[in-house]
Coordinates of C-alpha atoms and ligand atoms in Angstrom, one line a residue:
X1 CA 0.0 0.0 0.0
X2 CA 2.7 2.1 1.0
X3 CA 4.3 1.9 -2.6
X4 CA 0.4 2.3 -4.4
X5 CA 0.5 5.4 -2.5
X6 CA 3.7 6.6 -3.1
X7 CA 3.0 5.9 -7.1
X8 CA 0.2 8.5 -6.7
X9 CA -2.8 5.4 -6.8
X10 CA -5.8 5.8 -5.0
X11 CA -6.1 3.0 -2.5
X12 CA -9.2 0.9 -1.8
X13 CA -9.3 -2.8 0.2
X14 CA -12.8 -4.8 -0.9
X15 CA -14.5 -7.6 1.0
X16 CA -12.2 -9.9 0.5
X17 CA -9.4 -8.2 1.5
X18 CA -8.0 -7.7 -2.1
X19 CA -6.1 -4.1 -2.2
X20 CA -7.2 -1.9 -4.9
X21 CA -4.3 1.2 -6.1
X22 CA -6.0 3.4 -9.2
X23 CA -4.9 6.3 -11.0
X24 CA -8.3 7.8 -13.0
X25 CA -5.7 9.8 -15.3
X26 CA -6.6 13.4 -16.6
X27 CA -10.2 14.7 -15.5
X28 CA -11.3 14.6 -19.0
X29 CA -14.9 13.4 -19.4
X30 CA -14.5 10.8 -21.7
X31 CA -13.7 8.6 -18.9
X32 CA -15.0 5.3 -19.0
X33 CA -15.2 3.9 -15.5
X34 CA -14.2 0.7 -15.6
X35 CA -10.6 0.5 -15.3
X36 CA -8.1 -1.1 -17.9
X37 CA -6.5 -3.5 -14.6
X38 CA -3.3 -5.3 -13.9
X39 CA -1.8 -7.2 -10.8
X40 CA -1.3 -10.5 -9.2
X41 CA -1.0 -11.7 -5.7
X42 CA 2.1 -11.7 -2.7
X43 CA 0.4 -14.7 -1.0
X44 CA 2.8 -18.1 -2.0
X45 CA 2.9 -21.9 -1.3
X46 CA 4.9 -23.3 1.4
X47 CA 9.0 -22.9 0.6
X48 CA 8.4 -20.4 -2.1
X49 CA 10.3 -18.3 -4.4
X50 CA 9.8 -14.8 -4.5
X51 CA 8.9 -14.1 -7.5
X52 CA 5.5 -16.0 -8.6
X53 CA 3.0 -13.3 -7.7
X54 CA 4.9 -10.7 -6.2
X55 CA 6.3 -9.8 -10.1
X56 CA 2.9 -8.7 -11.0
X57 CA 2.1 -6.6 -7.5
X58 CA 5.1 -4.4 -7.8
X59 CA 5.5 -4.7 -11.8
X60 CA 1.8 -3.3 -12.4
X61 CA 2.3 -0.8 -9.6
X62 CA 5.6 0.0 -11.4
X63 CA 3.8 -0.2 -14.7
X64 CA 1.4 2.5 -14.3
X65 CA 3.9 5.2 -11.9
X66 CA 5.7 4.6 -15.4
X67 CA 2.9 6.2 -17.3
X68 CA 2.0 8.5 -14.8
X69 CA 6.0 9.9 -14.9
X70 CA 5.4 9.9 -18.9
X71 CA 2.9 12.3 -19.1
X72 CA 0.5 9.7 -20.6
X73 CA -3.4 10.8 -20.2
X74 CA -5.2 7.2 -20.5
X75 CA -9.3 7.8 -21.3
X76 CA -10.2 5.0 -18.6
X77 CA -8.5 4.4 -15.4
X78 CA -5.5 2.1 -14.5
X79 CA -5.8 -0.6 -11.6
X80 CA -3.6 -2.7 -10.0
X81 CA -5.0 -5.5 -7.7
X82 CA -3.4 -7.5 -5.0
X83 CA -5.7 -10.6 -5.2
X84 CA -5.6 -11.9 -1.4
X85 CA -5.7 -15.8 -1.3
X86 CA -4.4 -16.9 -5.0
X87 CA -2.6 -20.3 -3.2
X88 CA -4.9 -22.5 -1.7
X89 CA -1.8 -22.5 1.0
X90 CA -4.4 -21.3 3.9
X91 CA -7.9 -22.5 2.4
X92 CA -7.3 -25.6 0.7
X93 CA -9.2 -23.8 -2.1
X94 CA -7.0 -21.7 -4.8
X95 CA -7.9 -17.8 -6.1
X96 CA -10.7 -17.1 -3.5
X97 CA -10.9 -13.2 -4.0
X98 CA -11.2 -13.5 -8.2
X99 CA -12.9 -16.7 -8.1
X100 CA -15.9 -14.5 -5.9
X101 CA -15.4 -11.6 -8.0
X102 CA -16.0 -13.9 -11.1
X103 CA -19.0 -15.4 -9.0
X104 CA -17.9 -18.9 -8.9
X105 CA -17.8 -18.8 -5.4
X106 CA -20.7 -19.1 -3.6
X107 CA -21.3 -18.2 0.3
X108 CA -21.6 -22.4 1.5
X109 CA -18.7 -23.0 -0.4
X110 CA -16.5 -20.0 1.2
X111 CA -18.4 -21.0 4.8
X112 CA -17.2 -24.5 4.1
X113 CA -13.3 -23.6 3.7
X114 CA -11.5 -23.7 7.6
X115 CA -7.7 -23.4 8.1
X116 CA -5.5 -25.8 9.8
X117 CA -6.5 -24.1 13.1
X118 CA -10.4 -23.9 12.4
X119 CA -10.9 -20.7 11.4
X120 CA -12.9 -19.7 8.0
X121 CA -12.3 -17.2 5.7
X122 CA -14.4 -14.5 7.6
X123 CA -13.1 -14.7 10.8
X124 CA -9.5 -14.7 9.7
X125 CA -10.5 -11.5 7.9
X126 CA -12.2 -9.6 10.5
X127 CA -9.6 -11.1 12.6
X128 CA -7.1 -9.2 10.1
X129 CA -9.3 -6.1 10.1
X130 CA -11.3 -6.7 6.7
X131 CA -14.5 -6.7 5.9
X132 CA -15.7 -5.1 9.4
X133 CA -19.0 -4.0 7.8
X134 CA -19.8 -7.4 5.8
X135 CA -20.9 -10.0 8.8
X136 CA -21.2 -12.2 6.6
X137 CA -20.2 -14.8 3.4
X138 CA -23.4 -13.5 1.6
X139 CA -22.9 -9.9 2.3
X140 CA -19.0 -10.3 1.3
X141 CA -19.5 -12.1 -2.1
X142 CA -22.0 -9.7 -3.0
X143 CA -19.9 -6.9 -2.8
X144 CA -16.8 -8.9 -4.2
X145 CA -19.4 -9.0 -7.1
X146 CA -19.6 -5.1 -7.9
X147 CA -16.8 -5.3 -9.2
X148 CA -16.2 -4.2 -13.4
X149 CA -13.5 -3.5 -15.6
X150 CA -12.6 -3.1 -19.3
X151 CA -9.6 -5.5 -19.4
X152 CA -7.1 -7.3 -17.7
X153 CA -3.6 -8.0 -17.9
X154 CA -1.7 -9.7 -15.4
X155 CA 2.6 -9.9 -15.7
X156 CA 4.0 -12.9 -14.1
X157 CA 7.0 -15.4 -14.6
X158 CA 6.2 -18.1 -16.7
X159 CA 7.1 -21.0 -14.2
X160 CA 8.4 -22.8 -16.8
X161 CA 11.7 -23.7 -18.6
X162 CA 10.4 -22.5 -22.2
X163 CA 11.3 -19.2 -22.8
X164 CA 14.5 -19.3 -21.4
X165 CA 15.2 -22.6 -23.5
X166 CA 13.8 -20.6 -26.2
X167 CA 15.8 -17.7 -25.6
X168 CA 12.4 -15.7 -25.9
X169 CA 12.1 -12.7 -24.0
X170 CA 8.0 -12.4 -23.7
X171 CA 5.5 -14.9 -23.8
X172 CA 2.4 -13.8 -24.6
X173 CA -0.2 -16.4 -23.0
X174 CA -3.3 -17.3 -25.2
X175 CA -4.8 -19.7 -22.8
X176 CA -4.7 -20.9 -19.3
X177 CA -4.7 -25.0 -18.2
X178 CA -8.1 -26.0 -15.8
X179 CA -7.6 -27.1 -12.6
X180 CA -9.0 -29.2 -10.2
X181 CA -8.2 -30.4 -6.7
X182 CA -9.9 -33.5 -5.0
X183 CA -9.4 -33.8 -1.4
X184 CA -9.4 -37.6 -0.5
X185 CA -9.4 -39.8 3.2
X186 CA -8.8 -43.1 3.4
X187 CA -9.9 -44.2 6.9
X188 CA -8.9 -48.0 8.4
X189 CA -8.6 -49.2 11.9
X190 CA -4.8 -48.9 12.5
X191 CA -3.2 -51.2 15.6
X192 CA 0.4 -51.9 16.6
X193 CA 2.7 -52.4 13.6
X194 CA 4.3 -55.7 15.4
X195 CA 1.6 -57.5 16.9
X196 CA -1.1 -57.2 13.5
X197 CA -0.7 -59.7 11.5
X198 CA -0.6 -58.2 7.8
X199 CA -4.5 -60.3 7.2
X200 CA -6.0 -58.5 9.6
X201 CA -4.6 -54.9 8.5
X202 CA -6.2 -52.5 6.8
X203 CA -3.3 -50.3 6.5
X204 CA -4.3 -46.5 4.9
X205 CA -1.4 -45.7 3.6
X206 CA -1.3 -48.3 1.3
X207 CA -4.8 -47.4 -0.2
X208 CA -3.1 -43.7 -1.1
X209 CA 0.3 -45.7 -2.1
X210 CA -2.1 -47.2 -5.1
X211 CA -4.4 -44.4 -5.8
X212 CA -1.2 -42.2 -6.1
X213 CA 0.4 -44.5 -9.0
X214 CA -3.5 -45.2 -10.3
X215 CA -3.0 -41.5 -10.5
X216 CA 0.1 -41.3 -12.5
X217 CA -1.3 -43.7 -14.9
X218 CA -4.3 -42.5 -15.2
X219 CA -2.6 -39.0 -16.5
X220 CA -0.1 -40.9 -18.4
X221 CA -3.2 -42.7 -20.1
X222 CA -4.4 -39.2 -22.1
X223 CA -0.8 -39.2 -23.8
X224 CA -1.2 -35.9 -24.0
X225 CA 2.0 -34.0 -22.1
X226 CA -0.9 -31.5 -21.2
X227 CA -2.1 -33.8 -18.5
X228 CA -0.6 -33.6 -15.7
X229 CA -1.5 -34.4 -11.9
X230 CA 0.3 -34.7 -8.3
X231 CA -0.4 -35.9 -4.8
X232 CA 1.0 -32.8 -3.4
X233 CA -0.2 -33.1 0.4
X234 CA -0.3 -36.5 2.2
X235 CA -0.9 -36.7 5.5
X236 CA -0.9 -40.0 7.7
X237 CA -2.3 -40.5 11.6
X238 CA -1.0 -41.4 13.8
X239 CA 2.0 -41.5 11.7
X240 CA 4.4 -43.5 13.9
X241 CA 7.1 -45.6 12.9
X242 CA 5.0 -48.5 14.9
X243 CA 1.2 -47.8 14.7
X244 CA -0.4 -48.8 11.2
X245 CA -1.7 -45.8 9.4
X246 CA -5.0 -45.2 10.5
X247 CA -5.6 -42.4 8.5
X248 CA -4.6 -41.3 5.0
X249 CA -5.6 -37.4 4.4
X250 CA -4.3 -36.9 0.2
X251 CA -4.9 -33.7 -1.9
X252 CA -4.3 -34.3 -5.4
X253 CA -4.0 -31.8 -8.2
X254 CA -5.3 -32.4 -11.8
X255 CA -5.0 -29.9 -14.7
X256 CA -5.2 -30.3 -18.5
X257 CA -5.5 -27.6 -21.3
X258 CA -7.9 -29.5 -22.7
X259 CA -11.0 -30.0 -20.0
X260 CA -12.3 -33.8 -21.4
X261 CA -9.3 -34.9 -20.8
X262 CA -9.0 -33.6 -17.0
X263 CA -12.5 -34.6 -16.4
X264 CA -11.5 -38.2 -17.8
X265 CA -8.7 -38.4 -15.4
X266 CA -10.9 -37.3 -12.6
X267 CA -13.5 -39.0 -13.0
X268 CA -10.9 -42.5 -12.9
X269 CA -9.6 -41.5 -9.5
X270 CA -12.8 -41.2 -8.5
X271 CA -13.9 -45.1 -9.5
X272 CA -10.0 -45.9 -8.3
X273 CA -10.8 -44.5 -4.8
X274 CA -13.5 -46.4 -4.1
X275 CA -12.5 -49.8 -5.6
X276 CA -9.3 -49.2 -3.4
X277 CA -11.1 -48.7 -0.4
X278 CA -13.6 -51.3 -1.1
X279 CA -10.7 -53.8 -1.4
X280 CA -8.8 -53.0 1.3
X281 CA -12.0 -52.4 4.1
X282 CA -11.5 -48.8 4.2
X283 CA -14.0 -45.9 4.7
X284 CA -13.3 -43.0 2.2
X285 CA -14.4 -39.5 1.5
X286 CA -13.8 -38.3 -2.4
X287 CA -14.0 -34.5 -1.7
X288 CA -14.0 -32.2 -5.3
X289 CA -13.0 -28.8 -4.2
X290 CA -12.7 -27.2 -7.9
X291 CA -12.9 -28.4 -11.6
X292 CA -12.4 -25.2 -13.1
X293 CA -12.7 -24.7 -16.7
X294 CA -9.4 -23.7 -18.9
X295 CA -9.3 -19.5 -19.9
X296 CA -9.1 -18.0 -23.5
X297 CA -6.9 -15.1 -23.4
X298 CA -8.5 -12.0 -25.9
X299 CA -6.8 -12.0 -29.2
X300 CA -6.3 -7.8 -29.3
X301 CA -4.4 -8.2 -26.1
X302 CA -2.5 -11.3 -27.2
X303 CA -1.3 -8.4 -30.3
X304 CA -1.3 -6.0 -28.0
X305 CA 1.6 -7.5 -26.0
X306 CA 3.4 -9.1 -28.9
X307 CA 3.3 -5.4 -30.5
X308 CA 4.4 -4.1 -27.3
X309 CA 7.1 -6.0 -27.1
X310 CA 8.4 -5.6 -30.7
X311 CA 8.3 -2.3 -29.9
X312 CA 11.0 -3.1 -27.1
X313 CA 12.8 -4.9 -29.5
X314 CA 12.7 -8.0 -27.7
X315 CA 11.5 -11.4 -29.1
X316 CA 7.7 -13.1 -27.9
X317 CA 6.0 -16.1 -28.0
X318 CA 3.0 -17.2 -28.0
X319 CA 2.1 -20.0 -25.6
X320 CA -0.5 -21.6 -22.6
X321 CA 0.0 -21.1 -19.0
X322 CA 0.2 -24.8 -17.2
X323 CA -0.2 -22.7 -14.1
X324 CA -3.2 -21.0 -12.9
X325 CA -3.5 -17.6 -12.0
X326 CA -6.3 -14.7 -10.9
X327 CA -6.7 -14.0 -14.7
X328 CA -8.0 -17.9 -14.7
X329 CA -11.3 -15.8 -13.3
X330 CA -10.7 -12.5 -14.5
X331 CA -11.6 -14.1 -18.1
X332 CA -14.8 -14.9 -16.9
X333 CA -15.7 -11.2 -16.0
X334 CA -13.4 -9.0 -18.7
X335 CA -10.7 -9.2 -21.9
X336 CA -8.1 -11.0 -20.3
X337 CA -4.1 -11.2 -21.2
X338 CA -1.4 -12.3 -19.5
X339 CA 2.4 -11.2 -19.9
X340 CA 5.2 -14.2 -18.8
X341 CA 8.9 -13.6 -18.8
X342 CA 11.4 -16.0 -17.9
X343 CA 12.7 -17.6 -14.6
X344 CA 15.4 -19.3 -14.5
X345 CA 15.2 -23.3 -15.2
X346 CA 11.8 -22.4 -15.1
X347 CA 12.1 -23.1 -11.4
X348 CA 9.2 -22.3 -8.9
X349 CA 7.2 -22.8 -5.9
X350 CA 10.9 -23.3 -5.0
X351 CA 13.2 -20.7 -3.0
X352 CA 15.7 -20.9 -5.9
X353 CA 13.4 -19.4 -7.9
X354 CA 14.7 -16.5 -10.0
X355 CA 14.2 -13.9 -12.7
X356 CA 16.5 -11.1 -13.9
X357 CA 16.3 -7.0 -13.0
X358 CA 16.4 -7.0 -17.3
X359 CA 14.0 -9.8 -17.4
X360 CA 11.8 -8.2 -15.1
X361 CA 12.0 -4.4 -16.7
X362 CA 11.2 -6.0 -20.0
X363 CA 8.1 -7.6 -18.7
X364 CA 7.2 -4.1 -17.1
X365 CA 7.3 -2.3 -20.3
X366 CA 5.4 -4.4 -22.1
X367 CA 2.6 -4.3 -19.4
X368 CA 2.4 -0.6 -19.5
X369 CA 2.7 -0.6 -23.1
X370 CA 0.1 -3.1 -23.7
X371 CA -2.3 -1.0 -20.5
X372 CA -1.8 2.2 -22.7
X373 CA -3.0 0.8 -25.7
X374 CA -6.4 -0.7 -23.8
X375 CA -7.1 2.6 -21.6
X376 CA -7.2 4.4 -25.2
X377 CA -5.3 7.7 -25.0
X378 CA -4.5 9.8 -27.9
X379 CA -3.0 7.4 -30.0
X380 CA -0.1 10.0 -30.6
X381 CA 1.2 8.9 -27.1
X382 CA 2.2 5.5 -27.6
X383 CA 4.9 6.6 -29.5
X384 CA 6.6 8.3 -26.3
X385 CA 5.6 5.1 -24.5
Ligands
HGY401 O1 -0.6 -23.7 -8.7 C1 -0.6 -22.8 -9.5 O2 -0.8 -23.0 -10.7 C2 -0.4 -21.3 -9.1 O3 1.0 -21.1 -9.1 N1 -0.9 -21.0 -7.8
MN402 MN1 2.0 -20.1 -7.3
MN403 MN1 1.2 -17.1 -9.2

């Protein structure tokens, strides 16, 4: 907030706790309201790098102080948006603030979500000093709802080793992959680890040991390299060298470009879960948290950034984004683009992750390039862009 305000921006916090920095631009009355936004989001995973996210926070806020310093007069105003819960880190649930300004998030579903300690989304946001005047989920989703804008372009490494194998300075996303996460729990009756006999076990752990490489093959199966899925959490009670797991807690991630194709493999861990515990005399809950469908980015900003960043001189790309972002729900309320630039290996949700001050710059001015163009000043004033 501190650097929104020092850029000039006009600072608002919504509902949700998502922080707002806009600069309406010269007074002149062909304003169209809805701003032409930007931004990202500073939450991370566990053990992260410091770039996913945070490169589109201070790059959009950079971005537009840019074309504020340039003298540029845009007709509609510029945004930038810190989305507050992109990782489903705290939740369980991933891009809660754009996902309830796109209205796929209904109040149940946001009551539902609790963090590791109990608390739900509201409490930890009055608890934060959000959303005093909203007492509720209803109340809070309604207002996340007002929300409008006339584009959206978000800048963010590519998390990814193509560019940088490419040696391809800006990729300019077309689509983004749909994700889903399933929350499963195998649940047995444990006992000591020397005394039970291996026929009277029911061990947990080896249920999620088979779903996990039912899993793999089931994504393998598509032959597609678009398919991919993990068991990224896996949690086992009473998870002692010499107790039999009990309890298997797994959430597994499935995404695909192509939505059939993740449904498919979704759909086969759901028969593989219960044929697994129905073999092994296991209770289970199959638990579908999100099957979110894939995002078309718009064509004119797609040209927008690849002029932009001819104009820079530097080499694009085309290409899809295998990760998700906000602007997986910001395409399901306005024109959405996205701007990638390399890190290096294409490391990430990693603390080695990395991208270059040049890298970086680059991506910048092709994001305020590419906002000029869709907040429509005098066309006159790209040139001094
Ligand atoms: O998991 C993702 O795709 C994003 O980085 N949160
Ligand atoms: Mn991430
Ligand atoms: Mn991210």
């Amino acid at each position: 907030m501190s650097l929104m305000k020092d850029a000039g921006l006009k600072i608002s916090i919504d509902s949700m706790g998502s922080i707002f920095g806009t600069w309406s631009g010269s007074s002149g009355d062909r304003i169209d309201g809805r701003p032409v936004a930007t931004g990202s989001h500073i939450d991370a995973v566990p053990r992260a790098g410091a770039y996913d996210g945070t490169l589109g926070v201070l790059g959009g806020i950079e971005a537009i102080r840019s074309l504020k310093e340039s003298g540029f007069k845009p007709l509609k105003p510029l945004q930038v948006i810190m989305f507050t819960s992109e990782e489903p880190t705290r939740f369980g649930l991933s891009c809660i603030s754009s996902r309830a300004m796109a209205g796929a998030l209904d109040a149940q579903s946001l009551a539902r979500l609790k963090d590791v300690n109990g608390t739900t989304f509201v409490e930890a946001a009055h608890g934060a000093g959000y959303a005093l005047d909203f007492e509720d989920e209803k109340s809070i989703i309604a207002s996340a709802r007002q929300h409008a804008f006339s584009a959206f372009v978000e800048l963010h490494i590519e998390q990814g080793p193509e560019l940088e194998a490419d040696r391809i300075d800006i990729g300019a996303v077309t689509a983004i992959a749909a994700p889903s996460a399933l929350q499963v729990r195998f649940s047995g009756s444990g006992g000591h680890a020397g005394a039970l006999l291996m026929k009277y076990r029911n061990d947990a752990s080896l249920a999620a040991s088979e779903l996990a490489i039912e899993l793999e093959k089931a994504v393998l199966s598509t032959q597609s390299h678009d398919t991919v899925g993990t068991v990224g959490k896996w949690i086992i009670e009473p998870n002692a060298i010499n107790s039999v797991p009990r309890e298997a807690y797994l959430e597994i991630d499935i995404r695909d470009i192509d939505k059939a194709r993740r449904d498919y493999v979704l759909d086969r861990i759901r028969n593989a879960t219960e044929t697994i515990a129905h073999k092994r005399k296991l209770q289970y809950t199959f638990e579908v948290l999100n099957t979110d469908p894939p995002a078309q980015a718009d064509k004119a900003i797609v040209e927008a950034i690849q002029e932009g960043a001819k104009r820079f001189g530097l080499s694009s790309k085309s290409m899809v984004s295998r990760a998700y972002h906000d602007s997986l729900f910001m395409a399901q309320l306005t024109r959405m683009g996205m701007i990638f630039i390399p890190c290096e290996g294409g490391k990430s949700h990693r603390p080695d992750e990395f991208a270059s001050s040049d890298d970086i710059a680059n991506g910048i001015k092709v994001l305020a390039y590419t906002m000029a163009k869709l907040a429509g000043g005098e066309s006159h004033q790209h040139s001094e862009l």
